[in-house]
Every structure is written in structure tokens, then in C-alpha cells.
mmCIF file of C-alpha atoms in Angstrom:
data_model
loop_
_atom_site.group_PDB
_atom_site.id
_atom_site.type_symbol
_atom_site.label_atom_id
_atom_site.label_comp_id
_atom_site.label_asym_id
_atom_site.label_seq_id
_atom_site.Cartn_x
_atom_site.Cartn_y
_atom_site.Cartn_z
ATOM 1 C CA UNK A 93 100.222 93.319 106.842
ATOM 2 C CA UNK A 94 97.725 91.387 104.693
ATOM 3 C CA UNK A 95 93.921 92.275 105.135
ATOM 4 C CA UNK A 96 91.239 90.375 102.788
ATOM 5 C CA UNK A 97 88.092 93.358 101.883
ATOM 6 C CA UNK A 98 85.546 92.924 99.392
ATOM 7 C CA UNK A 99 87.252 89.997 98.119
ATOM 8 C CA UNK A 100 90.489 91.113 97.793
ATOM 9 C CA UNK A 101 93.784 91.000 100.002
ATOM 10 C CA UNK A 102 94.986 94.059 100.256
ATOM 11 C CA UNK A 103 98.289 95.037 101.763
ATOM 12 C CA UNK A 104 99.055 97.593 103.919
ATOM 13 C CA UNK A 105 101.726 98.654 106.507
ATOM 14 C CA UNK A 106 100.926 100.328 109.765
ATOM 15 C CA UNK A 107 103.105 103.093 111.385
ATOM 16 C CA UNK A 108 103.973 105.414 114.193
ATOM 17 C CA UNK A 109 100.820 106.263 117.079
ATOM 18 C CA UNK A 110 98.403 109.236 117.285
ATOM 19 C CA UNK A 111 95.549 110.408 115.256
ATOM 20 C CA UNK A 112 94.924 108.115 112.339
ATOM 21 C CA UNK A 113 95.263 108.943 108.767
ATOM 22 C CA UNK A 114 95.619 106.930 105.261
ATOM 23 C CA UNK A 115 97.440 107.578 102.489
ATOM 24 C CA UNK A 116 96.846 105.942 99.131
ATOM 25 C CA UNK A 117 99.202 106.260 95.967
ATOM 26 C CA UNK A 118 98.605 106.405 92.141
ATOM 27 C CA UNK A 119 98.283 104.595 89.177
ATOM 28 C CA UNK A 120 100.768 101.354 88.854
ATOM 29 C CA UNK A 121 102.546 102.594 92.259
ATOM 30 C CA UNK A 122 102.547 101.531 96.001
ATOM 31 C CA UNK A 123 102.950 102.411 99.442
ATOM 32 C CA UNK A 124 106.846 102.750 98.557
ATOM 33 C CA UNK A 125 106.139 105.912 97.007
ATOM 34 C CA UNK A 126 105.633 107.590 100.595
ATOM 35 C CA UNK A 127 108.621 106.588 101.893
ATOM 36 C CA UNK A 128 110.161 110.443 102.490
ATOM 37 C CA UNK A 129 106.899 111.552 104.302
ATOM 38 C CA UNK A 130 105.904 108.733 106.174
ATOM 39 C CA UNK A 131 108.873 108.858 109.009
ATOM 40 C CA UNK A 132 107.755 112.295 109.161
ATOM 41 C CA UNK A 133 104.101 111.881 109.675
ATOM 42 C CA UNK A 134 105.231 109.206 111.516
ATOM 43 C CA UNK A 135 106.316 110.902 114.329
ATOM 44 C CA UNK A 136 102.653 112.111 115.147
ATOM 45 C CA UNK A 137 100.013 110.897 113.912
ATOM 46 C CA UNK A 138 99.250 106.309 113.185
ATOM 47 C CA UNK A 139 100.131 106.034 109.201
ATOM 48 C CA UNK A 140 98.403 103.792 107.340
ATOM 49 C CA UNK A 141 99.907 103.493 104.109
ATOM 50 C CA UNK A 142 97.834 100.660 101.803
ATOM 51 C CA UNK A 143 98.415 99.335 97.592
ATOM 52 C CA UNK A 144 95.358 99.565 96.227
ATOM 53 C CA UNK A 145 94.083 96.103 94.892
ATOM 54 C CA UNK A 146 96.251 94.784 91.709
ATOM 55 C CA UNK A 147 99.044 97.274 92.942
ATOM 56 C CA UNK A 148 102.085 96.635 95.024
ATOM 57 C CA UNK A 149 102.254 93.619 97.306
ATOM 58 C CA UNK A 150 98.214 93.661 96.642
ATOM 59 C CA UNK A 151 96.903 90.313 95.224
ATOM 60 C CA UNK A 152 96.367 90.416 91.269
ATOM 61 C CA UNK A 153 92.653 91.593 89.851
ATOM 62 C CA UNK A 154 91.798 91.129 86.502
ATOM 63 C CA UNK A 155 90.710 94.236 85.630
ATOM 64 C CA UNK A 156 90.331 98.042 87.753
ATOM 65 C CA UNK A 157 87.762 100.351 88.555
ATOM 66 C CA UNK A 158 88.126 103.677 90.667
ATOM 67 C CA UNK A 159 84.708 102.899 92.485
ATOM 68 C CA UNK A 160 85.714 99.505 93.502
ATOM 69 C CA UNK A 161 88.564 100.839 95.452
ATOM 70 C CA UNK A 162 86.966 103.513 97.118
ATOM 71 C CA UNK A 163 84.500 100.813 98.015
ATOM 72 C CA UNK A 164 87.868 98.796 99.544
ATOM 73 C CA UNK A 165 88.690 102.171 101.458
ATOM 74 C CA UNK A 166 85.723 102.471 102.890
ATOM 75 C CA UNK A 167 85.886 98.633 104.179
ATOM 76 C CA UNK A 168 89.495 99.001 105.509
ATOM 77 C CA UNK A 169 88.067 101.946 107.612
ATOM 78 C CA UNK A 170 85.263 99.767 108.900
ATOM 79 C CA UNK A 171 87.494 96.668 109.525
ATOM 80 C CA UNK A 172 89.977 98.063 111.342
ATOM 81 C CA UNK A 173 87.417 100.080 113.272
ATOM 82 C CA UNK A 174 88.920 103.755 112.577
ATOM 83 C CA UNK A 175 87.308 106.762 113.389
ATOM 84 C CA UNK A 176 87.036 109.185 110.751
ATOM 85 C CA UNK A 177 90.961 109.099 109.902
ATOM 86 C CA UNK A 178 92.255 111.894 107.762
ATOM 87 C CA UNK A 179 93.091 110.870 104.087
ATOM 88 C CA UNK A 180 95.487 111.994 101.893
ATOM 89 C CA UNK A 181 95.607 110.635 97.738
ATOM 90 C CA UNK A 182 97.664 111.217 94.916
ATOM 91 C CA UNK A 183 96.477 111.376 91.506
ATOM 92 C CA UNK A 184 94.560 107.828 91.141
ATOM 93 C CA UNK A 185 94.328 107.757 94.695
ATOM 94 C CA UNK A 186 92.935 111.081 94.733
ATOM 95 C CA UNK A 187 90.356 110.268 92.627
ATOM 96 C CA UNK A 188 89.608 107.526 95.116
ATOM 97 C CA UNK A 189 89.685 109.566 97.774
ATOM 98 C CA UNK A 190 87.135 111.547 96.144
ATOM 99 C CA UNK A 191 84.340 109.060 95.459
ATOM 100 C CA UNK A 192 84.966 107.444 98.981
ATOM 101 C CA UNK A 193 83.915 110.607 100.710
ATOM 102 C CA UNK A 194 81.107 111.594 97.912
ATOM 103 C CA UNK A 195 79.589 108.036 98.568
ATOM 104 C CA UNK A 196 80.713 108.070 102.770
ATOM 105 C CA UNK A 197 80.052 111.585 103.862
ATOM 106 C CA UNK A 198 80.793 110.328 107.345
ATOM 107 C CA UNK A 199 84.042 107.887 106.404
ATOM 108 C CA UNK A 200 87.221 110.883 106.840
ATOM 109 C CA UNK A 201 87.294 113.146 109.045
ATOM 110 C CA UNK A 202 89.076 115.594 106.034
ATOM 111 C CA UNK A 203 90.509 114.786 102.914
ATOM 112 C CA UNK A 204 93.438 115.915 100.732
ATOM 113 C CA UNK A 205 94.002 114.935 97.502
ATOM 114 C CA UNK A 206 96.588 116.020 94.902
ATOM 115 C CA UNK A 207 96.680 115.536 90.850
ATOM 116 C CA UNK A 208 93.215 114.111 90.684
ATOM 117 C CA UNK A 209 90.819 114.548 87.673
ATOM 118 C CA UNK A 210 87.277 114.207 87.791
ATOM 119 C CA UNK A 211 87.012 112.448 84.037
ATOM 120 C CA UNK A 212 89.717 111.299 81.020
ATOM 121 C CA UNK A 213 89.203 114.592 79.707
ATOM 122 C CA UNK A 214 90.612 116.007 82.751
ATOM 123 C CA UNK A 215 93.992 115.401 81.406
ATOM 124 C CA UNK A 216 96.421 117.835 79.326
ATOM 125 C CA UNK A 217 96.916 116.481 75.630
ATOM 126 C CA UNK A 218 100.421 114.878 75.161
ATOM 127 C CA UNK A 219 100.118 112.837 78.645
ATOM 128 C CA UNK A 220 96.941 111.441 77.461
ATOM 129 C CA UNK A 221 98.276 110.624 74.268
ATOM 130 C CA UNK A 222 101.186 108.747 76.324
ATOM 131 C CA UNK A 223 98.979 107.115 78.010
ATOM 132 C CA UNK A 224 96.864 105.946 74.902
ATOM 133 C CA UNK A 225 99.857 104.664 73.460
ATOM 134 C CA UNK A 226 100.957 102.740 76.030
ATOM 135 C CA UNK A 227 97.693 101.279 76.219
ATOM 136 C CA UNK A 228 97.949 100.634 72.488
ATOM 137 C CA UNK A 229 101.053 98.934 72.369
ATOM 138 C CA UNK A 230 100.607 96.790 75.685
ATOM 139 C CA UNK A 231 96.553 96.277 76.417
ATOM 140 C CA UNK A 232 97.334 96.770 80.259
ATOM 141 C CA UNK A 233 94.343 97.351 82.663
ATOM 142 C CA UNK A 234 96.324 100.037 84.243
ATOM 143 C CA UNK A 235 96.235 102.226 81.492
ATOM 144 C CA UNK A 236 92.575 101.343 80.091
ATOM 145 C CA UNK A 237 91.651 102.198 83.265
ATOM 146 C CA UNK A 238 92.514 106.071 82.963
ATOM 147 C CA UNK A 239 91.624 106.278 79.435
ATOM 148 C CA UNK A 240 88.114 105.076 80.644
ATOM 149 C CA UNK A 241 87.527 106.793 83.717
ATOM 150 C CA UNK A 242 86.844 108.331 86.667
ATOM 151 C CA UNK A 243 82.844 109.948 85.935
ATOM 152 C CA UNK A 244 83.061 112.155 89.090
ATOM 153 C CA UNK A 245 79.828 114.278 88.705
ATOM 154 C CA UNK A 246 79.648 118.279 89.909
ATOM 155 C CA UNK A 247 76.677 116.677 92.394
ATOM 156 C CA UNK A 248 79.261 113.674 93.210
ATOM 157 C CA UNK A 249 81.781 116.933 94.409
ATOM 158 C CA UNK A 250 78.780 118.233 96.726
ATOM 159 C CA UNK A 251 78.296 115.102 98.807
ATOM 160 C CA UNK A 252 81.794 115.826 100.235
ATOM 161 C CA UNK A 253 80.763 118.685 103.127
ATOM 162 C CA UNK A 254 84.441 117.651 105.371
ATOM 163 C CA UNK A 255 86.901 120.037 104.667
ATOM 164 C CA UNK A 256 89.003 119.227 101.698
ATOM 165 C CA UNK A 257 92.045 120.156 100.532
ATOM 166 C CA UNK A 258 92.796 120.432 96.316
ATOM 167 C CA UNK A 259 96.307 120.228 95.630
ATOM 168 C CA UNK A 260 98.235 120.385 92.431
ATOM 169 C CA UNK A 261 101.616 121.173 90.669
ATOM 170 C CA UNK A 262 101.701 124.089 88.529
ATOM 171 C CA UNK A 263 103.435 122.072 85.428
ATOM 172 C CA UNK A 264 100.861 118.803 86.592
ATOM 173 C CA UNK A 265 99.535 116.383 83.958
ATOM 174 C CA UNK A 266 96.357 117.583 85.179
ATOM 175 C CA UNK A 267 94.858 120.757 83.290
ATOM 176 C CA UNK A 268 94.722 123.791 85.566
ATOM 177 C CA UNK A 269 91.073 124.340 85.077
ATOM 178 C CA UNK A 270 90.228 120.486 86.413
ATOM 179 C CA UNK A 271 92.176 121.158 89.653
ATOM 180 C CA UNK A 272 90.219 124.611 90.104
ATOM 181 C CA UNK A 273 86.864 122.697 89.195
ATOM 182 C CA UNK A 274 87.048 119.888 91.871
ATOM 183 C CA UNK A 275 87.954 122.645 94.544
ATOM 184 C CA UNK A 276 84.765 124.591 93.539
ATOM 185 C CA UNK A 277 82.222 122.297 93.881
ATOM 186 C CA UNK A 278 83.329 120.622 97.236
ATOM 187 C CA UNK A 279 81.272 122.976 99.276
ATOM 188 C CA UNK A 280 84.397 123.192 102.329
ATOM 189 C CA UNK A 281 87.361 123.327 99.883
ATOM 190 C CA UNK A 282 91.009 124.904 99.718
ATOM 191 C CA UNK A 283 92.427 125.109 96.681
ATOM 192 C CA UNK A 284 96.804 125.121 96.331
ATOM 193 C CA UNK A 285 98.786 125.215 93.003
ATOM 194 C CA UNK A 286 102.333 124.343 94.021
ATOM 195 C CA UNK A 287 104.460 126.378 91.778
ATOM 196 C CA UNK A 288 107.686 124.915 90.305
ATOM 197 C CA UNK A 289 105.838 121.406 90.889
ATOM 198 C CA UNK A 290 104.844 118.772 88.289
ATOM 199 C CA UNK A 291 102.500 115.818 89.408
ATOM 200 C CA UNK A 292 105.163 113.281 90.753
ATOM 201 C CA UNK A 293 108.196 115.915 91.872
ATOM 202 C CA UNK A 294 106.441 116.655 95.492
ATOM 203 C CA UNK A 295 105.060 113.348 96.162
ATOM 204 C CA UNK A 296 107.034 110.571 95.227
ATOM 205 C CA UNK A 297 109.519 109.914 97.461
ATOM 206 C CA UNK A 298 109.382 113.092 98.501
ATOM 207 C CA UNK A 299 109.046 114.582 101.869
ATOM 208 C CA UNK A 300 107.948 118.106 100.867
ATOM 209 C CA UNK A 301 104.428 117.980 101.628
ATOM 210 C CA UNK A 302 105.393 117.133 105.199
ATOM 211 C CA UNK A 303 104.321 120.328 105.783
ATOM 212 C CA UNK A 304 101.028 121.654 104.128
ATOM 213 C CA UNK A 305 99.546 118.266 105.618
ATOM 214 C CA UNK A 306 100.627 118.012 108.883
ATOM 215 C CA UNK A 307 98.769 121.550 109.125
ATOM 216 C CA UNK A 308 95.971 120.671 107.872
ATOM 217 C CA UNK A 309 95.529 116.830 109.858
ATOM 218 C CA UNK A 310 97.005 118.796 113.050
ATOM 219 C CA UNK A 311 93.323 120.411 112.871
ATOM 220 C CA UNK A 312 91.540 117.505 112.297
ATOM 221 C CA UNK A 313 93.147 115.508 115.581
ATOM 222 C CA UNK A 314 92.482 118.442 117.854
ATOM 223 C CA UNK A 315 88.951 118.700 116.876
ATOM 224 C CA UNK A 316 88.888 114.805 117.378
ATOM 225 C CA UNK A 317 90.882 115.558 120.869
ATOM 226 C CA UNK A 318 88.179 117.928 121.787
ATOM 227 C CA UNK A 319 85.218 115.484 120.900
ATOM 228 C CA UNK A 320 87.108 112.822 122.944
ATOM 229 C CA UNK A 321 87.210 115.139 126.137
ATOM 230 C CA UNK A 322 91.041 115.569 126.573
ATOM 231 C CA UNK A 323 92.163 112.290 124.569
ATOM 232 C CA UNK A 324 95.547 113.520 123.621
ATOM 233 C CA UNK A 325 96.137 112.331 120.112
ATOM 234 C CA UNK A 326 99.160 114.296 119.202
#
């Protein structure tokens, strides 16, 4: 399904019923990514799955900025009228995640993220360099785009009082100390280093965080069943 936010059209794809949540991928990805853990999730809770803008089945966008797609989150929340979904983002979309709820305090109702860095120095040395070469060689606005930012702030981190879960692969691209820094400064934080993992290898087309987020949603849907005075969302 097509949806047009903040001058955009934006794809998504809409599954299964129950409490709602939203799942965004990374950097040059989709939706597609998801598809192990989204027949799972499937099966209990609505999925939203969306491409950020210029990813996907997305329209094109000249150039990328991790603020204006939290900005087309936080519309696609509003437009489709959800209330306080859960959201889940890898690595770019993590970052996303991130500034959504630091600028919404009120938008999720909890958020996980995985592989997300708070600033380009956030990154271990020979995947930046990767990157930088890449960018060298081809000038692509994917790349620029994590050489340049995200600028998450420690006081950005605080605005974030849902619970929040910090998720990362032991071998990630992501330095260890980033990871532990984003959990400490979101004031209702869990932090979990997956060992034997590396950014991608429990994510993409993977099914293997099934698990650890189906937990932690399953809270946030019987809190929301509570509030709603019986409504049965799972």
C-alpha cells in the first residue's frame, strides 16, 4: 500500500490483527528484509512493515536525512490513526526510531532498536572506511548519509522515558561502547549484546528475534489491554 506523508509516498504493507507495531529496516534495504519474522509476529500482533522514503518501493528523494524520516514515522502514526504502536528498527532504522521518540515522547508505546549509533563516529574503523570508499567511488546519498550523520545528543537519549530496548550483535559494525552508551542515557532502558551475532546475521531475513520481541511487545499490548478495559489485543 502507497501512503503520501510529508511529501513523500511511502510504501508500506500491512499484516496480521492485534496490537499494532512498526518495523523499519536499514540503510539501502526494505520491508523484504523482515520477511522471516513478520509471519511470526504476524500471528499476534497488526505488522506494519514500511521503506523508508528513497528505499524500496518508496518514491525516489534526492538526497536523505535521519530526522526527515523520523518526521515521516511520526506522520504515518498520525495518518493511520495508531495508538502508541510498538516499534522495532534496525541499524538506520534504529537511529530513526530513536529521534522519533526523543522528538514524540508520546508517539510508541516502547521501542526496540538494534545496531544503531548515535553519530559517524559510532562506527568501528574498517566498516567506516568501507563505507567511505564506497561513497568515494560512487557519490551515492545512501552512503553520504552515514558518513554525515545521525547527531543524537546524550539530552536527545533522555526525552525517550517509554521503555526501550538496546540491542546489538557482539561482532556488530557498531563499537561496543556506542551500543552501551545509547542504553545508558534512555532513562527506562535494557541493554542485550547477542553473542555469536554480527549486525545483519539476526535480522535480515531472519526469524531469530521472534522471540526477545514478542516478549517485550507482549507487555506493551497487555498494558494497552488493561487501559482499554478488557480490549483483547492478543
Amino acid at each position: 500500500m502507497y501512503i503520501q506523508l510529508n511529501g513523500q509516498v511511502i510504501y508500506y504493507e500491512k499484516t496480521g490483527e492485534g496490537f499494532p507495531i512498526i518495523l523499519l529496516h536499514g540503510n539501502q534495504e526494505s520491508h523484504k528484509i523482515f520477511d522471516a519474522l513478520i509471519p511470526k509476529l504476524s500471528k499476534k500482533y497488526t505488522v506494519y512493515a514500511l521503506d523508508s522514503r528513497g528505499h524500496g518501493a518508496s518514491a525516489l528523494t534526492e538526497e536523505f536525512h535521519y530526522t526527515d524520516m523520523a518526521e515521516d514515522i511520526a506522520a504515518f502514526v498520525r495518518a493511520l490513526d495508531l495508538v502508541k504502536p510498538a516499534f522495532y528498527g534496525f541499524s538506520d532504522g534504529g537511529i530513526i526510531g530513536l529521534i522519533a521518540a526523543s522528538r514524540y515522547p508520546n508517539l510508541f508505546s516502547v521501542l526496540a532498536i538494534s545496531g544503531a549509533n548515535l553519530t559517524p563516529f559510532g562506527w568501528k574503523l574498517l566498516p567506516k572506511l568501507s563505507v567511505r570508499m564506497r561513497y568515494f567511488i560512487k557519490k551515492d546519498p545512501f552512503s553520504r548519509l552515514m558518513l554525515k550523520e545521525p547527531h543524537i545528543t546524550k539530552t536527545d537519549l533522555s526525552k525517550i522515558t517509554i521503555p526501550t530496548l538496546v540491542l546489538a550483535g557482539k561482532k556488530d559494525i557498531i563499537k561496543k561502547k556506542e551500543t552501551k552508551r545509547i542504553a545508558a542515557a534512555i532513562p527506562n532502558a535494557s541493554l542485550k549484546i547477542l553473542p555469536g551475532e554480527n549486525h545483519f546475521s539476526y535480522v535480515v531475513h531472519s526469524s531469530k528475534l521472534y522471540p526477545t520481541l514478542d516478549r517485550f511487545f507482549r507487555s506493551a499490548a497487555n498494558k494497552s489491554r488493561s487501559a482499554s478495559f478488557g480490549n483483547n489485543w492478543l
